[in-house]
Amino acid sequence: MAVTKISSSVHFVTRGSAVGGREASANGHWVPNTDVYATDSGLVIKVELSGMRSENLEITVEGNRLRISGSRPDGCRAPKCSFLVMEINYGPFESVLELPPGYDLGQAKAAYLNGFLRIDVPQATPPESKKTNVPIAVGI
């Protein structure tokens, strides 16, 4: 099973690649840390978004792609400060995950608690095969 993570600049990025950091800050977006794992009932996507409010998050589905976006405010920074270390990303972010076949994004459920967004995506139910009679026309 392969999950493809697509960065904010819409380049295909594998889960093991470095995403975010200085490159993301340079183009004005960052990509939150994300875990994706399979369970017996489907996929779980867990996104680290501390300091966010759920009303500032947006989750959209486009085919087999799940897009999570929003903006994390920096409300505690002094107006004129000089950073010695800056490791926390602020401002707009976007994370796009392309899911493999076999999962139903239309039935996904999301919950946000204690700085973590959790999205449960159930396995797709295979379509029922129904027996149907095909009428035969007389003549061609």
mmCIF file with all atom_site columns, C-alpha atoms in Angstrom:
data_model
loop_
_atom_site.group_PDB
_atom_site.id
_atom_site.type_symbol
_atom_site.label_atom_id
_atom_site.label_alt_id
_atom_site.label_comp_id
_atom_site.label_asym_id
_atom_site.label_entity_id
_atom_site.label_seq_id
_atom_site.pdbx_PDB_ins_code
_atom_site.Cartn_x
_atom_site.Cartn_y
_atom_site.Cartn_z
_atom_site.occupancy
_atom_site.B_iso_or_equiv
_atom_site.pdbx_formal_charge
_atom_site.auth_seq_id
_atom_site.auth_comp_id
_atom_site.auth_asym_id
_atom_site.auth_atom_id
_atom_site.pdbx_PDB_model_num
ATOM 1   C CA . MET A 1 1   ? 0.000   0.000   0.000   1.00 0.00 ? 1   MET A CA 1
ATOM 2   C CA . ALA A 1 2   ? 1.418   3.358   -0.985  1.00 0.00 ? 2   ALA A CA 1
ATOM 3   C CA . VAL A 1 3   ? 0.329   6.745   0.281   1.00 0.00 ? 3   VAL A CA 1
ATOM 4   C CA . THR A 1 4   ? 1.719   9.677   -1.629  1.00 0.00 ? 4   THR A CA 1
ATOM 5   C CA . LYS A 1 5   ? 2.201   12.955  0.196   1.00 0.00 ? 5   LYS A CA 1
ATOM 6   C CA . ILE A 1 6   ? 2.021   15.994  -2.002  1.00 0.00 ? 6   ILE A CA 1
ATOM 7   C CA . SER A 1 7   ? 3.643   19.172  -0.722  1.00 0.00 ? 7   SER A CA 1
ATOM 8   C CA . SER A 1 8   ? 2.122   22.641  -0.766  1.00 0.00 ? 8   SER A CA 1
ATOM 9   C CA . SER A 1 9   ? 3.812   23.294  -4.093  1.00 0.00 ? 9   SER A CA 1
ATOM 10  C CA . VAL A 1 10  ? 2.120   20.178  -5.554  1.00 0.00 ? 10  VAL A CA 1
ATOM 11  C CA . HIS A 1 11  ? 5.286   18.161  -6.142  1.00 0.00 ? 11  HIS A CA 1
ATOM 12  C CA . PHE A 1 12  ? 4.937   14.469  -5.443  1.00 0.00 ? 12  PHE A CA 1
ATOM 13  C CA . VAL A 1 13  ? 6.834   13.697  -2.261  1.00 0.00 ? 13  VAL A CA 1
ATOM 14  C CA . THR A 1 14  ? 7.246   10.289  -0.695  1.00 0.00 ? 14  THR A CA 1
ATOM 15  C CA . ARG A 1 15  ? 6.578   9.936   2.995   1.00 0.00 ? 15  ARG A CA 1
ATOM 16  C CA . GLY A 1 16  ? 10.283  9.453   3.741   1.00 0.00 ? 16  GLY A CA 1
ATOM 17  C CA . SER A 1 17  ? 11.395  12.719  2.111   1.00 0.00 ? 17  SER A CA 1
ATOM 18  C CA . ALA A 1 18  ? 12.107  15.888  4.031   1.00 0.00 ? 18  ALA A CA 1
ATOM 19  C CA . VAL A 1 19  ? 9.153   18.225  3.655   1.00 0.00 ? 19  VAL A CA 1
ATOM 20  C CA . GLY A 1 20  ? 8.749   21.561  5.356   1.00 0.00 ? 20  GLY A CA 1
ATOM 21  C CA . GLY A 1 21  ? 11.503  23.436  7.119   1.00 0.00 ? 21  GLY A CA 1
ATOM 22  C CA . ARG A 1 22  ? 13.269  26.249  5.309   1.00 0.00 ? 22  ARG A CA 1
ATOM 23  C CA . GLU A 1 23  ? 12.037  25.294  1.840   1.00 0.00 ? 23  GLU A CA 1
ATOM 24  C CA . ALA A 1 24  ? 8.405   25.454  2.942   1.00 0.00 ? 24  ALA A CA 1
ATOM 25  C CA . SER A 1 25  ? 8.946   28.710  4.843   1.00 0.00 ? 25  SER A CA 1
ATOM 26  C CA . ALA A 1 26  ? 10.503  30.310  1.783   1.00 0.00 ? 26  ALA A CA 1
ATOM 27  C CA . ASN A 1 27  ? 7.362   29.793  -0.295  1.00 0.00 ? 27  ASN A CA 1
ATOM 28  C CA . GLY A 1 28  ? 5.073   30.874  2.561   1.00 0.00 ? 28  GLY A CA 1
ATOM 29  C CA . HIS A 1 29  ? 3.632   27.474  3.427   1.00 0.00 ? 29  HIS A CA 1
ATOM 30  C CA . TRP A 1 30  ? 4.593   24.680  5.744   1.00 0.00 ? 30  TRP A CA 1
ATOM 31  C CA . VAL A 1 31  ? 3.535   21.040  5.928   1.00 0.00 ? 31  VAL A CA 1
ATOM 32  C CA . PRO A 1 32  ? 2.531   19.621  9.328   1.00 0.00 ? 32  PRO A CA 1
ATOM 33  C CA . ASN A 1 33  ? 3.920   16.348  10.682  1.00 0.00 ? 33  ASN A CA 1
ATOM 34  C CA . THR A 1 34  ? 1.598   13.536  9.639   1.00 0.00 ? 34  THR A CA 1
ATOM 35  C CA . ASP A 1 35  ? 1.215   9.845   10.485  1.00 0.00 ? 35  ASP A CA 1
ATOM 36  C CA . VAL A 1 36  ? -0.806  7.505   8.260   1.00 0.00 ? 36  VAL A CA 1
ATOM 37  C CA . TYR A 1 37  ? -1.462  3.949   9.368   1.00 0.00 ? 37  TYR A CA 1
ATOM 38  C CA . ALA A 1 38  ? -3.778  1.088   8.460   1.00 0.00 ? 38  ALA A CA 1
ATOM 39  C CA . THR A 1 39  ? -6.166  -0.646  10.841  1.00 0.00 ? 39  THR A CA 1
ATOM 40  C CA . ASP A 1 40  ? -8.597  -3.526  10.329  1.00 0.00 ? 40  ASP A CA 1
ATOM 41  C CA . SER A 1 41  ? -11.333 -1.047  9.397   1.00 0.00 ? 41  SER A CA 1
ATOM 42  C CA . GLY A 1 42  ? -9.407  1.442   7.244   1.00 0.00 ? 42  GLY A CA 1
ATOM 43  C CA . LEU A 1 43  ? -6.781  4.183   7.377   1.00 0.00 ? 43  LEU A CA 1
ATOM 44  C CA . VAL A 1 44  ? -6.056  6.624   10.172  1.00 0.00 ? 44  VAL A CA 1
ATOM 45  C CA . ILE A 1 45  ? -4.455  9.963   9.329   1.00 0.00 ? 45  ILE A CA 1
ATOM 46  C CA . LYS A 1 46  ? -3.093  11.854  12.327  1.00 0.00 ? 46  LYS A CA 1
ATOM 47  C CA . VAL A 1 47  ? -1.833  15.417  11.847  1.00 0.00 ? 47  VAL A CA 1
ATOM 48  C CA . GLU A 1 48  ? 0.075   17.436  14.467  1.00 0.00 ? 48  GLU A CA 1
ATOM 49  C CA . LEU A 1 49  ? -1.460  20.938  14.595  1.00 0.00 ? 49  LEU A CA 1
ATOM 50  C CA . SER A 1 50  ? -0.835  22.385  18.050  1.00 0.00 ? 50  SER A CA 1
ATOM 51  C CA . GLY A 1 51  ? -1.987  25.941  18.594  1.00 0.00 ? 51  GLY A CA 1
ATOM 52  C CA . MET A 1 52  ? -4.793  25.626  16.046  1.00 0.00 ? 52  MET A CA 1
ATOM 53  C CA . ARG A 1 53  ? -8.533  25.965  16.463  1.00 0.00 ? 53  ARG A CA 1
ATOM 54  C CA . SER A 1 54  ? -10.745 23.502  14.612  1.00 0.00 ? 54  SER A CA 1
ATOM 55  C CA . GLU A 1 55  ? -12.659 26.336  12.918  1.00 0.00 ? 55  GLU A CA 1
ATOM 56  C CA . ASN A 1 56  ? -9.381  27.421  11.258  1.00 0.00 ? 56  ASN A CA 1
ATOM 57  C CA . LEU A 1 57  ? -8.917  24.039  9.571   1.00 0.00 ? 57  LEU A CA 1
ATOM 58  C CA . GLU A 1 58  ? -10.297 22.969  6.204   1.00 0.00 ? 58  GLU A CA 1
ATOM 59  C CA . ILE A 1 59  ? -10.484 19.399  4.919   1.00 0.00 ? 59  ILE A CA 1
ATOM 60  C CA . THR A 1 60  ? -11.463 18.759  1.316   1.00 0.00 ? 60  THR A CA 1
ATOM 61  C CA . VAL A 1 61  ? -11.668 15.645  -0.831  1.00 0.00 ? 61  VAL A CA 1
ATOM 62  C CA . GLU A 1 62  ? -10.844 15.608  -4.542  1.00 0.00 ? 62  GLU A CA 1
ATOM 63  C CA . GLY A 1 63  ? -11.125 12.083  -5.932  1.00 0.00 ? 63  GLY A CA 1
ATOM 64  C CA . ASN A 1 64  ? -8.599  10.015  -3.958  1.00 0.00 ? 64  ASN A CA 1
ATOM 65  C CA . ARG A 1 65  ? -6.819  13.120  -2.603  1.00 0.00 ? 65  ARG A CA 1
ATOM 66  C CA . LEU A 1 66  ? -7.338  14.491  0.887   1.00 0.00 ? 66  LEU A CA 1
ATOM 67  C CA . ARG A 1 67  ? -6.342  18.152  1.346   1.00 0.00 ? 67  ARG A CA 1
ATOM 68  C CA . ILE A 1 68  ? -5.839  19.582  4.854   1.00 0.00 ? 68  ILE A CA 1
ATOM 69  C CA . SER A 1 69  ? -5.201  23.313  5.051   1.00 0.00 ? 69  SER A CA 1
ATOM 70  C CA . GLY A 1 70  ? -5.396  26.273  7.380   1.00 0.00 ? 70  GLY A CA 1
ATOM 71  C CA . SER A 1 71  ? -3.270  28.906  9.048   1.00 0.00 ? 71  SER A CA 1
ATOM 72  C CA . ARG A 1 72  ? -1.587  28.775  12.444  1.00 0.00 ? 72  ARG A CA 1
ATOM 73  C CA . PRO A 1 73  ? -1.406  32.213  14.090  1.00 0.00 ? 73  PRO A CA 1
ATOM 74  C CA . ASP A 1 74  ? 1.560   33.437  16.100  1.00 0.00 ? 74  ASP A CA 1
ATOM 75  C CA . GLY A 1 75  ? -0.284  35.369  18.786  1.00 0.00 ? 75  GLY A CA 1
ATOM 76  C CA . CYS A 1 76  ? 2.428   35.409  21.467  1.00 0.00 ? 76  CYS A CA 1
ATOM 77  C CA . ARG A 1 77  ? 5.390   36.915  19.637  1.00 0.00 ? 77  ARG A CA 1
ATOM 78  C CA . ALA A 1 78  ? 6.647   40.306  20.757  1.00 0.00 ? 78  ALA A CA 1
ATOM 79  C CA . PRO A 1 79  ? 6.329   42.949  17.995  1.00 0.00 ? 79  PRO A CA 1
ATOM 80  C CA . LYS A 1 80  ? 10.083  43.497  17.634  1.00 0.00 ? 80  LYS A CA 1
ATOM 81  C CA . CYS A 1 81  ? 11.996  40.387  18.486  1.00 0.00 ? 81  CYS A CA 1
ATOM 82  C CA . SER A 1 82  ? 15.171  38.726  17.289  1.00 0.00 ? 82  SER A CA 1
ATOM 83  C CA . PHE A 1 83  ? 15.019  34.934  17.129  1.00 0.00 ? 83  PHE A CA 1
ATOM 84  C CA . LEU A 1 84  ? 17.895  32.840  18.417  1.00 0.00 ? 84  LEU A CA 1
ATOM 85  C CA . VAL A 1 85  ? 16.092  29.594  17.473  1.00 0.00 ? 85  VAL A CA 1
ATOM 86  C CA . MET A 1 86  ? 12.908  29.276  15.391  1.00 0.00 ? 86  MET A CA 1
ATOM 87  C CA . GLU A 1 87  ? 11.587  25.758  14.883  1.00 0.00 ? 87  GLU A CA 1
ATOM 88  C CA . ILE A 1 88  ? 7.826   26.314  15.093  1.00 0.00 ? 88  ILE A CA 1
ATOM 89  C CA . ASN A 1 89  ? 6.071   27.020  11.804  1.00 0.00 ? 89  ASN A CA 1
ATOM 90  C CA . TYR A 1 90  ? 3.357   29.688  11.659  1.00 0.00 ? 90  TYR A CA 1
ATOM 91  C CA . GLY A 1 91  ? 1.138   30.991  8.905   1.00 0.00 ? 91  GLY A CA 1
ATOM 92  C CA . PRO A 1 92  ? -0.607  29.093  6.135   1.00 0.00 ? 92  PRO A CA 1
ATOM 93  C CA . PHE A 1 93  ? -0.117  25.373  5.668   1.00 0.00 ? 93  PHE A CA 1
ATOM 94  C CA . GLU A 1 94  ? -1.325  22.706  3.315   1.00 0.00 ? 94  GLU A CA 1
ATOM 95  C CA . SER A 1 95  ? -0.938  18.960  3.273   1.00 0.00 ? 95  SER A CA 1
ATOM 96  C CA . VAL A 1 96  ? -2.272  16.793  0.452   1.00 0.00 ? 96  VAL A CA 1
ATOM 97  C CA . LEU A 1 97  ? -2.379  13.014  0.701   1.00 0.00 ? 97  LEU A CA 1
ATOM 98  C CA . GLU A 1 98  ? -3.159  10.779  -2.241  1.00 0.00 ? 98  GLU A CA 1
ATOM 99  C CA . LEU A 1 99  ? -4.682  7.567   -0.926  1.00 0.00 ? 99  LEU A CA 1
ATOM 100 C CA . PRO A 1 100 ? -4.404  4.193   -2.633  1.00 0.00 ? 100 PRO A CA 1
ATOM 101 C CA . PRO A 1 101 ? -7.531  2.529   -4.036  1.00 0.00 ? 101 PRO A CA 1
ATOM 102 C CA . GLY A 1 102 ? -9.747  0.647   -1.610  1.00 0.00 ? 102 GLY A CA 1
ATOM 103 C CA . TYR A 1 103 ? -10.642 3.492   0.786   1.00 0.00 ? 103 TYR A CA 1
ATOM 104 C CA . ASP A 1 104 ? -13.821 5.569   0.848   1.00 0.00 ? 104 ASP A CA 1
ATOM 105 C CA . LEU A 1 105 ? -12.944 9.249   1.424   1.00 0.00 ? 105 LEU A CA 1
ATOM 106 C CA . GLY A 1 106 ? -16.636 10.098  1.097   1.00 0.00 ? 106 GLY A CA 1
ATOM 107 C CA . GLN A 1 107 ? -17.201 8.348   4.449   1.00 0.00 ? 107 GLN A CA 1
ATOM 108 C CA . ALA A 1 108 ? -14.207 9.897   6.248   1.00 0.00 ? 108 ALA A CA 1
ATOM 109 C CA . LYS A 1 109 ? -14.717 11.226  9.794   1.00 0.00 ? 109 LYS A CA 1
ATOM 110 C CA . ALA A 1 110 ? -12.506 13.879  11.407  1.00 0.00 ? 110 ALA A CA 1
ATOM 111 C CA . ALA A 1 111 ? -11.955 14.928  15.033  1.00 0.00 ? 111 ALA A CA 1
ATOM 112 C CA . TYR A 1 112 ? -9.611  17.529  16.524  1.00 0.00 ? 112 TYR A CA 1
ATOM 113 C CA . LEU A 1 113 ? -8.410  17.138  20.110  1.00 0.00 ? 113 LEU A CA 1
ATOM 114 C CA . ASN A 1 114 ? -5.388  18.419  22.060  1.00 0.00 ? 114 ASN A CA 1
ATOM 115 C CA . GLY A 1 115 ? -3.535  19.685  18.996  1.00 0.00 ? 115 GLY A CA 1
ATOM 116 C CA . PHE A 1 116 ? -4.035  16.565  16.864  1.00 0.00 ? 116 PHE A CA 1
ATOM 117 C CA . LEU A 1 117 ? -6.369  16.171  13.903  1.00 0.00 ? 117 LEU A CA 1
ATOM 118 C CA . ARG A 1 118 ? -7.453  12.570  13.382  1.00 0.00 ? 118 ARG A CA 1
ATOM 119 C CA . ILE A 1 119 ? -9.165  11.483  10.190  1.00 0.00 ? 119 ILE A CA 1
ATOM 120 C CA . ASP A 1 120 ? -10.559 7.959   9.929   1.00 0.00 ? 120 ASP A CA 1
ATOM 121 C CA . VAL A 1 121 ? -11.081 6.711   6.379   1.00 0.00 ? 121 VAL A CA 1
ATOM 122 C CA . PRO A 1 122 ? -12.995 3.410   6.131   1.00 0.00 ? 122 PRO A CA 1
ATOM 123 C CA . GLN A 1 123 ? -12.252 0.717   3.614   1.00 0.00 ? 123 GLN A CA 1
ATOM 124 C CA . ALA A 1 124 ? -14.456 0.925   0.539   1.00 0.00 ? 124 ALA A CA 1
ATOM 125 C CA . THR A 1 125 ? -17.161 -1.695  0.425   1.00 0.00 ? 125 THR A CA 1
ATOM 126 C CA . PRO A 1 126 ? -16.993 -3.671  -2.789  1.00 0.00 ? 126 PRO A CA 1
ATOM 127 C CA . PRO A 1 127 ? -20.034 -3.140  -4.998  1.00 0.00 ? 127 PRO A CA 1
ATOM 128 C CA . GLU A 1 128 ? -22.602 -5.902  -4.727  1.00 0.00 ? 128 GLU A CA 1
ATOM 129 C CA . SER A 1 129 ? -22.814 -8.067  -7.794  1.00 0.00 ? 129 SER A CA 1
ATOM 130 C CA . LYS A 1 130 ? -26.442 -8.465  -8.736  1.00 0.00 ? 130 LYS A CA 1
ATOM 131 C CA . LYS A 1 131 ? -27.771 -11.052 -11.100 1.00 0.00 ? 131 LYS A CA 1
ATOM 132 C CA . THR A 1 132 ? -29.578 -9.395  -13.987 1.00 0.00 ? 132 THR A CA 1
ATOM 133 C CA . ASN A 1 133 ? -31.261 -10.868 -17.002 1.00 0.00 ? 133 ASN A CA 1
ATOM 134 C CA . VAL A 1 134 ? -30.403 -9.238  -20.299 1.00 0.00 ? 134 VAL A CA 1
ATOM 135 C CA . PRO A 1 135 ? -33.321 -9.236  -22.755 1.00 0.00 ? 135 PRO A CA 1
ATOM 136 C CA . ILE A 1 136 ? -32.656 -10.709 -26.169 1.00 0.00 ? 136 ILE A CA 1
ATOM 137 C CA . ALA A 1 137 ? -34.139 -8.864  -29.119 1.00 0.00 ? 137 ALA A CA 1
ATOM 138 C CA . VAL A 1 138 ? -35.524 -10.805 -32.052 1.00 0.00 ? 138 VAL A CA 1
ATOM 139 C CA . GLY A 1 139 ? -33.601 -10.146 -35.267 1.00 0.00 ? 139 GLY A CA 1
ATOM 140 C CA . ILE A 1 140 ? -30.647 -7.902  -35.848 1.00 0.00 ? 140 ILE A CA 1
#
